[in-house]
PDB file of N, CA and C in Angstrom:
ATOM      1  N   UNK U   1     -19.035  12.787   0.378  1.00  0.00           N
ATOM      2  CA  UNK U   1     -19.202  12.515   1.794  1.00  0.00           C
ATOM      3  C   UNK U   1     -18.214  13.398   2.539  1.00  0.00           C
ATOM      4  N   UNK U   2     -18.647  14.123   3.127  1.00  0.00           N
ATOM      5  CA  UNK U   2     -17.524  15.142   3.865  1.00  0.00           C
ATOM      6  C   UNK U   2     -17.826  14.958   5.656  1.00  0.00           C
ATOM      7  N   UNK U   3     -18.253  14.136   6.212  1.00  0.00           N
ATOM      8  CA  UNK U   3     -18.392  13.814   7.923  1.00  0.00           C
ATOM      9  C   UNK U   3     -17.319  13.218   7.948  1.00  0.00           C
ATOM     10  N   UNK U   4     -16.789  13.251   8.957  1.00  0.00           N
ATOM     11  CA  UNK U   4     -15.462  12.296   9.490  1.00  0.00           C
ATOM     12  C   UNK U   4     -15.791  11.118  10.151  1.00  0.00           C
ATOM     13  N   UNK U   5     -15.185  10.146  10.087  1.00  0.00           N
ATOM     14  CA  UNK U   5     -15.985   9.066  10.500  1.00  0.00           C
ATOM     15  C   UNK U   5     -14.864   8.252  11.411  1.00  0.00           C
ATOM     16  N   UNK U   6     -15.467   8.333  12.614  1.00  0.00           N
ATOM     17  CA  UNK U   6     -14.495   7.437  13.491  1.00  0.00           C
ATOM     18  C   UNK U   6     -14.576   6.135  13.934  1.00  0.00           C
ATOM     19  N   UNK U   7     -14.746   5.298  14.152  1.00  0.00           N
ATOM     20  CA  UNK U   7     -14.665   3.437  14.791  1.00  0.00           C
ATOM     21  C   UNK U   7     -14.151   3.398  15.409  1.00  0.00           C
ATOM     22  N   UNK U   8     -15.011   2.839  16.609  1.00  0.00           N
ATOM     23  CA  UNK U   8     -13.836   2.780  18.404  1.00  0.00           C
ATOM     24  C   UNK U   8     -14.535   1.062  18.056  1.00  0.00           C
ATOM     25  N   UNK U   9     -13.041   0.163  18.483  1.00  0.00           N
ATOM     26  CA  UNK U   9     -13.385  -1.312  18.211  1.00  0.00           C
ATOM     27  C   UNK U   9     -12.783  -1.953  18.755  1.00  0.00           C
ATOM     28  N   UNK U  10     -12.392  -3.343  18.446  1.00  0.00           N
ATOM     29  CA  UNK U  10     -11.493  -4.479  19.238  1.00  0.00           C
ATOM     30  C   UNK U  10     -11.493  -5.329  18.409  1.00  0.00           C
ATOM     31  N   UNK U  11     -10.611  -5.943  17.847  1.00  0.00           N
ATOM     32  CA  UNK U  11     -10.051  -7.035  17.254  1.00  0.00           C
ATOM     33  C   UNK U  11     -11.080  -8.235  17.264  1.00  0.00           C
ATOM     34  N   UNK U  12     -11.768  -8.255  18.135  1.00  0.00           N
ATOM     35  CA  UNK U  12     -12.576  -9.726  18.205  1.00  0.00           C
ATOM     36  C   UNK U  12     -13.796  -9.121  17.538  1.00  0.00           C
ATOM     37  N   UNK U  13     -14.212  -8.304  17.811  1.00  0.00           N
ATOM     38  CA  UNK U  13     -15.625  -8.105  17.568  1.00  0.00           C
ATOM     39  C   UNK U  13     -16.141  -8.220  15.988  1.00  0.00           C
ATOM     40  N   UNK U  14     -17.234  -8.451  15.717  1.00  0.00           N
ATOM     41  CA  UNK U  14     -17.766  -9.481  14.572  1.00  0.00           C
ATOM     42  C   UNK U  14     -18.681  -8.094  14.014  1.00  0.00           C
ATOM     43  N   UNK U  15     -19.491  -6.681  15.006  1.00  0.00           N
ATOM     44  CA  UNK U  15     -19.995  -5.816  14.485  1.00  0.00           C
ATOM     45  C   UNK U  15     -18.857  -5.114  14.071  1.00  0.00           C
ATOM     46  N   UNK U  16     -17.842  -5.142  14.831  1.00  0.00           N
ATOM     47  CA  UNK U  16     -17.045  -3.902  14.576  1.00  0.00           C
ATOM     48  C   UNK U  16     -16.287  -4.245  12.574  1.00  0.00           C
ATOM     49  N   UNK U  17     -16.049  -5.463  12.561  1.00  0.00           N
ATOM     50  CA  UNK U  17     -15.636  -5.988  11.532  1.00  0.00           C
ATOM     51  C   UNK U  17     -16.472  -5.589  10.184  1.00  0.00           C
ATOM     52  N   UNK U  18     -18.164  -5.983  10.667  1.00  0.00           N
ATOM     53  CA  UNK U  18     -19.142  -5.694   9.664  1.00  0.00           C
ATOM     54  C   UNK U  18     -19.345  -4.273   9.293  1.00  0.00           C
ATOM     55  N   UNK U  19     -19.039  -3.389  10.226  1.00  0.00           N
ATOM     56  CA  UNK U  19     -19.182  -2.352  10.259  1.00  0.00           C
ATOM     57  C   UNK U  19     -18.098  -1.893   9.552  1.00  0.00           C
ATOM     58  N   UNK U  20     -16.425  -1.673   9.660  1.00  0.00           N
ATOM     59  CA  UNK U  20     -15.046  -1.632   8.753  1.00  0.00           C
ATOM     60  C   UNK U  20     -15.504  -1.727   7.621  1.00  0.00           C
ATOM     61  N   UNK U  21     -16.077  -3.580   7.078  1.00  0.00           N
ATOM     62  CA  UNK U  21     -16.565  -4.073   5.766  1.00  0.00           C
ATOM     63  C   UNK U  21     -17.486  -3.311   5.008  1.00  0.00           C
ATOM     64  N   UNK U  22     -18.742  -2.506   5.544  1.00  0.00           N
ATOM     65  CA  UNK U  22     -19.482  -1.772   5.080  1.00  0.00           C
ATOM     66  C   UNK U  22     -19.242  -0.394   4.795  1.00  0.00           C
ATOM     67  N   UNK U  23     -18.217   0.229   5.661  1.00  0.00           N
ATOM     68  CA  UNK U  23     -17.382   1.794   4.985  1.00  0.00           C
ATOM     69  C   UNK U  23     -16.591   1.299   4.185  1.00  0.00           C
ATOM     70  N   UNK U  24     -16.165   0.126   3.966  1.00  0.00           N
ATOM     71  CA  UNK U  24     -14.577   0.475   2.785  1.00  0.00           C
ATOM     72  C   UNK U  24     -15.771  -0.303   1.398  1.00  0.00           C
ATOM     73  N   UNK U  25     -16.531  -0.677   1.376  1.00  0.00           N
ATOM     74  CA  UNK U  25     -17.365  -1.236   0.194  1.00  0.00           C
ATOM     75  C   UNK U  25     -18.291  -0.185   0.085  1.00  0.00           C
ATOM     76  N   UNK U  26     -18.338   1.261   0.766  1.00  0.00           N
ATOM     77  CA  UNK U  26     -19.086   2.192   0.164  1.00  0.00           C
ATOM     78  C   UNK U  26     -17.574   3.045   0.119  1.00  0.00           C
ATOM     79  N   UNK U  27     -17.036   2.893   0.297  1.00  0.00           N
ATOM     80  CA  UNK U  27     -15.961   4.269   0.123  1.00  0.00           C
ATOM     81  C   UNK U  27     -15.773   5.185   0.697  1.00  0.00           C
ATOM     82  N   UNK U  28     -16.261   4.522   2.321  1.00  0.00           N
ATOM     83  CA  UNK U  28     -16.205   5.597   3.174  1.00  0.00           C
ATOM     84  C   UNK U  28     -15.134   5.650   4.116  1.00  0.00           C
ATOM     85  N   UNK U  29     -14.091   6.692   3.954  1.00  0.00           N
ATOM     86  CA  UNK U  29     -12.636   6.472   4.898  1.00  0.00           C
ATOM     87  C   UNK U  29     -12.932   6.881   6.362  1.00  0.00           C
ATOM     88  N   UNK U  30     -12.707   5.799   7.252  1.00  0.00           N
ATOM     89  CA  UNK U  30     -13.012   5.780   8.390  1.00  0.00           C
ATOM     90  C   UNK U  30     -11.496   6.123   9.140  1.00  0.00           C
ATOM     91  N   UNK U  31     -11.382   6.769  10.257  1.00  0.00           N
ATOM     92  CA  UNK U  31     -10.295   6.135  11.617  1.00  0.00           C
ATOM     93  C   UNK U  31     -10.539   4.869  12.414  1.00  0.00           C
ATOM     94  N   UNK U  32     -10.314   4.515  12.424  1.00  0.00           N
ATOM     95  CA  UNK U  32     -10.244   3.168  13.276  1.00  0.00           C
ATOM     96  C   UNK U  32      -9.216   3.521  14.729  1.00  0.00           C
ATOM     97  N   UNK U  33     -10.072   3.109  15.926  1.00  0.00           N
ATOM     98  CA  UNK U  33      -9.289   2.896  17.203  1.00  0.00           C
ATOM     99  C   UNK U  33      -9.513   1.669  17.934  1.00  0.00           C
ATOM    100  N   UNK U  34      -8.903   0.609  18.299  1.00  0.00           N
ATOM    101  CA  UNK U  34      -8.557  -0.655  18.649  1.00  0.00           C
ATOM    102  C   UNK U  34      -8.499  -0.005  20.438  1.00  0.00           C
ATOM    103  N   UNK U  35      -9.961  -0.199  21.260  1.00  0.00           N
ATOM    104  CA  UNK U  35      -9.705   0.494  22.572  1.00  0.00           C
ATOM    105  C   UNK U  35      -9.261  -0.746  23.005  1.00  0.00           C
ATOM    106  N   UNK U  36      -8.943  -1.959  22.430  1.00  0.00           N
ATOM    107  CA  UNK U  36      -8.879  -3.007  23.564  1.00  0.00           C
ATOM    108  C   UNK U  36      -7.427  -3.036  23.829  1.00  0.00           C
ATOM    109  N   UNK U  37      -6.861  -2.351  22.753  1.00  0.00           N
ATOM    110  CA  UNK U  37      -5.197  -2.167  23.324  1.00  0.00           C
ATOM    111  C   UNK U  37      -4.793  -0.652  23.693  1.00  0.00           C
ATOM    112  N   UNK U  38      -6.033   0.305  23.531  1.00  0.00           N
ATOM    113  CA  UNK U  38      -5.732   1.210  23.645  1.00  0.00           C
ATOM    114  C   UNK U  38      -6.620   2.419  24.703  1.00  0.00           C
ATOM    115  N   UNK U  39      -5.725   2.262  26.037  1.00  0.00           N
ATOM    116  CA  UNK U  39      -6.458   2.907  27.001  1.00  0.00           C
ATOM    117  C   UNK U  39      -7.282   4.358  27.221  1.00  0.00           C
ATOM    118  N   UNK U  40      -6.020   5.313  26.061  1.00  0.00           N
ATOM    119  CA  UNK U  40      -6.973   6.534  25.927  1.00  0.00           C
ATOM    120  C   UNK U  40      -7.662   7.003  25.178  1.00  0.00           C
ATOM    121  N   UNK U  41      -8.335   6.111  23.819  1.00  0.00           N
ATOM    122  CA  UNK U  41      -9.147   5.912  23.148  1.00  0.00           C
ATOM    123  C   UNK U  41     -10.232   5.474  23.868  1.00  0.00           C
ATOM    124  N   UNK U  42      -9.635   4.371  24.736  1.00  0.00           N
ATOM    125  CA  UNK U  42     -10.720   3.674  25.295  1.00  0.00           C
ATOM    126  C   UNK U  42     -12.142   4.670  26.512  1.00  0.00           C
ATOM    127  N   UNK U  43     -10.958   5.661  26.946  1.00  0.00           N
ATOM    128  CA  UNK U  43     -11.959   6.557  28.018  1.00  0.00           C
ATOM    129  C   UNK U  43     -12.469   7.235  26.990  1.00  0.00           C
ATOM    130  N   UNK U  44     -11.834   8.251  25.859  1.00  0.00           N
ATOM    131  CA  UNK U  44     -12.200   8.515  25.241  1.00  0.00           C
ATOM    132  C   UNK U  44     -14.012   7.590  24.608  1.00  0.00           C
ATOM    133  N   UNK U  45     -14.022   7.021  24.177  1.00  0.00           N
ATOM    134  CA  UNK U  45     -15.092   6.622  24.224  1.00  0.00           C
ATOM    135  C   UNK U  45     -16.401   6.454  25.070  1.00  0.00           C
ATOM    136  N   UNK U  46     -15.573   5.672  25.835  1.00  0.00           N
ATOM    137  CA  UNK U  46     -16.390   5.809  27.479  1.00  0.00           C
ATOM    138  C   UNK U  46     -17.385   7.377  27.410  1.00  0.00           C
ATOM    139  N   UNK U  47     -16.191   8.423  27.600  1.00  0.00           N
ATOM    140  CA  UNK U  47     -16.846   9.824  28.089  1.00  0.00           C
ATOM    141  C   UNK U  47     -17.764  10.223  26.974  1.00  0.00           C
ATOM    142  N   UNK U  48     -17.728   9.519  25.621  1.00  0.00           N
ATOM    143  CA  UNK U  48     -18.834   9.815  24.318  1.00  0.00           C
ATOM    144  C   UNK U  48     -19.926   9.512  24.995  1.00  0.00           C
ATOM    145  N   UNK U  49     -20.010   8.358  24.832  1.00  0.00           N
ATOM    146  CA  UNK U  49     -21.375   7.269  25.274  1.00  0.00           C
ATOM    147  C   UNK U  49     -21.562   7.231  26.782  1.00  0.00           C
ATOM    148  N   UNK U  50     -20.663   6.704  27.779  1.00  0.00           N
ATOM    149  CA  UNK U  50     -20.739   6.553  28.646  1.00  0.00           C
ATOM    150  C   UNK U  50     -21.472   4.894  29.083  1.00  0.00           C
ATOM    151  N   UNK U  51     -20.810   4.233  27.856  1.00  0.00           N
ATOM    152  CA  UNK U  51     -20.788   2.874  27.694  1.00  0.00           C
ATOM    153  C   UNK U  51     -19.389   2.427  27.302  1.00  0.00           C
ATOM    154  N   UNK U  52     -19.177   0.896  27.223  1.00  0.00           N
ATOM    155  CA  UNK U  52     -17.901   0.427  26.953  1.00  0.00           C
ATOM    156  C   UNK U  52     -18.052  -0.847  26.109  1.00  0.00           C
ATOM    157  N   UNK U  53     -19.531  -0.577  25.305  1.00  0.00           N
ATOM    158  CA  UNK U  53     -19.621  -1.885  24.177  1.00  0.00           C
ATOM    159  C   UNK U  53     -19.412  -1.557  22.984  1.00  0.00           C
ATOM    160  N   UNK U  54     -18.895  -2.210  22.161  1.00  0.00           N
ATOM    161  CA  UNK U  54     -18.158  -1.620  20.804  1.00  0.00           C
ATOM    162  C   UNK U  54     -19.260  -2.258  19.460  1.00  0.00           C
ATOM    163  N   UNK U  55     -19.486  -2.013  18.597  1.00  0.00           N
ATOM    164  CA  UNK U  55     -18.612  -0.782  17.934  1.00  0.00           C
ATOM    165  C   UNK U  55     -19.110   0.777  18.334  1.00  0.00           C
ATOM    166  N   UNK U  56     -18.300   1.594  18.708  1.00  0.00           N
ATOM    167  CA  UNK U  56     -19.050   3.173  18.518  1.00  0.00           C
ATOM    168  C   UNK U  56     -18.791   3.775  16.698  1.00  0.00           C
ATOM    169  N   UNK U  57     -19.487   4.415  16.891  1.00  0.00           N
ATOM    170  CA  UNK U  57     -19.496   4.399  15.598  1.00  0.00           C
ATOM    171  C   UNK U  57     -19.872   6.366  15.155  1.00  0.00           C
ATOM    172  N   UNK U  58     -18.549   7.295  15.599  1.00  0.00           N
ATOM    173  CA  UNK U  58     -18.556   9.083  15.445  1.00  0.00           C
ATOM    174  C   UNK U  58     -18.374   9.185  14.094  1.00  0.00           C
ATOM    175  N   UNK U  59     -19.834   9.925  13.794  1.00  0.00           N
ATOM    176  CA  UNK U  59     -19.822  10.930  12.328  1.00  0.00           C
ATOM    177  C   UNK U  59     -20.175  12.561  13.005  1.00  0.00           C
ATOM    178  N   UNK U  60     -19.079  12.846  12.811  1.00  0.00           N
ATOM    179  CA  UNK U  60     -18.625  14.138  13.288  1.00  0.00           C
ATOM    180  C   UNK U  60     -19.865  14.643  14.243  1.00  0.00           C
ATOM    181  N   UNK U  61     -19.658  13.595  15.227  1.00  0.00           N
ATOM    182  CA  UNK U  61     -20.726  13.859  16.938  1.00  0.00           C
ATOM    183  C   UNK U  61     -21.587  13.257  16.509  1.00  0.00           C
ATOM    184  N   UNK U  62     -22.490  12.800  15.535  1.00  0.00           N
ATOM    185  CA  UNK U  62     -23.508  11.788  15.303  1.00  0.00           C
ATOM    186  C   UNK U  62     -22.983  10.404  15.864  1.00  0.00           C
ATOM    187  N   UNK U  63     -23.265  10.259  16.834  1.00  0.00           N
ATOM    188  CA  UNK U  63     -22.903   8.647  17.707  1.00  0.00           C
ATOM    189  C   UNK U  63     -23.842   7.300  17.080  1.00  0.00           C
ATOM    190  N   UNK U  64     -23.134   6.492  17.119  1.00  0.00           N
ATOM    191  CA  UNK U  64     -24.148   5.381  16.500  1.00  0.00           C
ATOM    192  C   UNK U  64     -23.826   3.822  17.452  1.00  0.00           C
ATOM    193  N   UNK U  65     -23.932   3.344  18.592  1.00  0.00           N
ATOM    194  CA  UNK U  65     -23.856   2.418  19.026  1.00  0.00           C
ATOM    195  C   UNK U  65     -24.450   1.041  18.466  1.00  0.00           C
ATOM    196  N   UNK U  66     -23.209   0.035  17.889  1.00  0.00           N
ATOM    197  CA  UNK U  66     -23.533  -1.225  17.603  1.00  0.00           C
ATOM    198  C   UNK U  66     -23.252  -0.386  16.114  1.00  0.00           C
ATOM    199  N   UNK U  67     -23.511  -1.601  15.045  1.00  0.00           N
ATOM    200  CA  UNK U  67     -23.492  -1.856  14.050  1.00  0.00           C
ATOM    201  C   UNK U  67     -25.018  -1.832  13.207  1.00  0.00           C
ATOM    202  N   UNK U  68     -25.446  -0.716  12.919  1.00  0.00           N
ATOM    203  CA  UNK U  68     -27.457  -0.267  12.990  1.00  0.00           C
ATOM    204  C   UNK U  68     -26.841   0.471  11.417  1.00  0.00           C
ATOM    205  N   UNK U  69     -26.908  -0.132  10.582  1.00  0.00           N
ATOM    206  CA  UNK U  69     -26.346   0.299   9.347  1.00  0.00           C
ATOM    207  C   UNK U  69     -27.532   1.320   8.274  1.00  0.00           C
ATOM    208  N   UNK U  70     -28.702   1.162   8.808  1.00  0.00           N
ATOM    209  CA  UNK U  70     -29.930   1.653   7.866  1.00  0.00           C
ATOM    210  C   UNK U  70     -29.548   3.364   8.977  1.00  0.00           C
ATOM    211  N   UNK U  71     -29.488   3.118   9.680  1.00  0.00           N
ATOM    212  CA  UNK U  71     -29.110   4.839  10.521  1.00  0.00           C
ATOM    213  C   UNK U  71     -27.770   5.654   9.726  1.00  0.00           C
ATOM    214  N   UNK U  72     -26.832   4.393   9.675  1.00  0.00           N
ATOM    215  CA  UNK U  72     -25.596   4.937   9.482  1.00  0.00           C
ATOM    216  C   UNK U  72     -25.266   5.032   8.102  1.00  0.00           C
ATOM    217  N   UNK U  73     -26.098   5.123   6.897  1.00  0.00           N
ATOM    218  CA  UNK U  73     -26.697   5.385   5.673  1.00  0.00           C
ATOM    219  C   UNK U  73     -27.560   6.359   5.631  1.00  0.00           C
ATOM    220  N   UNK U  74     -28.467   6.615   6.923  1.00  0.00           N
ATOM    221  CA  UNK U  74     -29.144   7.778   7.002  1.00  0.00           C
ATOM    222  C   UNK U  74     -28.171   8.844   7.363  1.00  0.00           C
ATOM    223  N   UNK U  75     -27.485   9.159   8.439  1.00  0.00           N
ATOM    224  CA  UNK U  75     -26.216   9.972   8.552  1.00  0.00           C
ATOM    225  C   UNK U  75     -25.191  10.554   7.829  1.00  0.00           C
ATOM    226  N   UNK U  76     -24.982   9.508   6.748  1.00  0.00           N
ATOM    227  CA  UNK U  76     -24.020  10.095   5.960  1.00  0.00           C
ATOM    228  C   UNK U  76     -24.742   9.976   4.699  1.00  0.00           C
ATOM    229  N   UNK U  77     -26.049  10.147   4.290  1.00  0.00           N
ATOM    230  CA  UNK U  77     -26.556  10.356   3.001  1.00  0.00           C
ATOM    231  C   UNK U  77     -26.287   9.071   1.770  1.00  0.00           C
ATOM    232  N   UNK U  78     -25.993   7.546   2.481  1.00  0.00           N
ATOM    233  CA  UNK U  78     -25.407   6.979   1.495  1.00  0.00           C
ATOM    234  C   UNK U  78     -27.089   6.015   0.747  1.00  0.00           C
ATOM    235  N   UNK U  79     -26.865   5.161   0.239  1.00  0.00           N
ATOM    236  CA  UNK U  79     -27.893   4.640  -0.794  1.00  0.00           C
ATOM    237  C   UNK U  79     -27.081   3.463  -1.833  1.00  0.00           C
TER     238      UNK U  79
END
């Protein structure tokens, strides 16, 4: 797997969690950014999407809004 994989999230959220749970049980090393404490992640995101609902979900510019896991297996070739 060679895409970089980023997670813009918040502590509460239940996709963003499922989503964490499903890269580290395939072995996929993600960044993680917590926009709810973190303001310039947070525009940062914003200016991706031009939304502010989490999880985002960057494979190197492949955007994936929400937690849509049959896409985000299609993206990074997993099975």
């Amino acid at each position: 797997m060679d895409k970089t994989v980023t997670v813009y999230s918040t502590q509460s959220c239940v996709y963003c969690n499922a989503a964490k749970k499903f890269f580290s049980e395939k072995g996929v090393s993600y960044t993680e950014h917590d926009v709810g404490n973190d303001l310039a992640r947070r525009e940062e995101m914003i200016k991706k999407t031009n939304q502010m609902g989490v999880p985002v979900i960057d494979m190197d510019g492949q955007i994936v809004i929400g937690f849509d896991q049959r896409k985000i297996e299609e993206i990074l070739k997993l099975k």
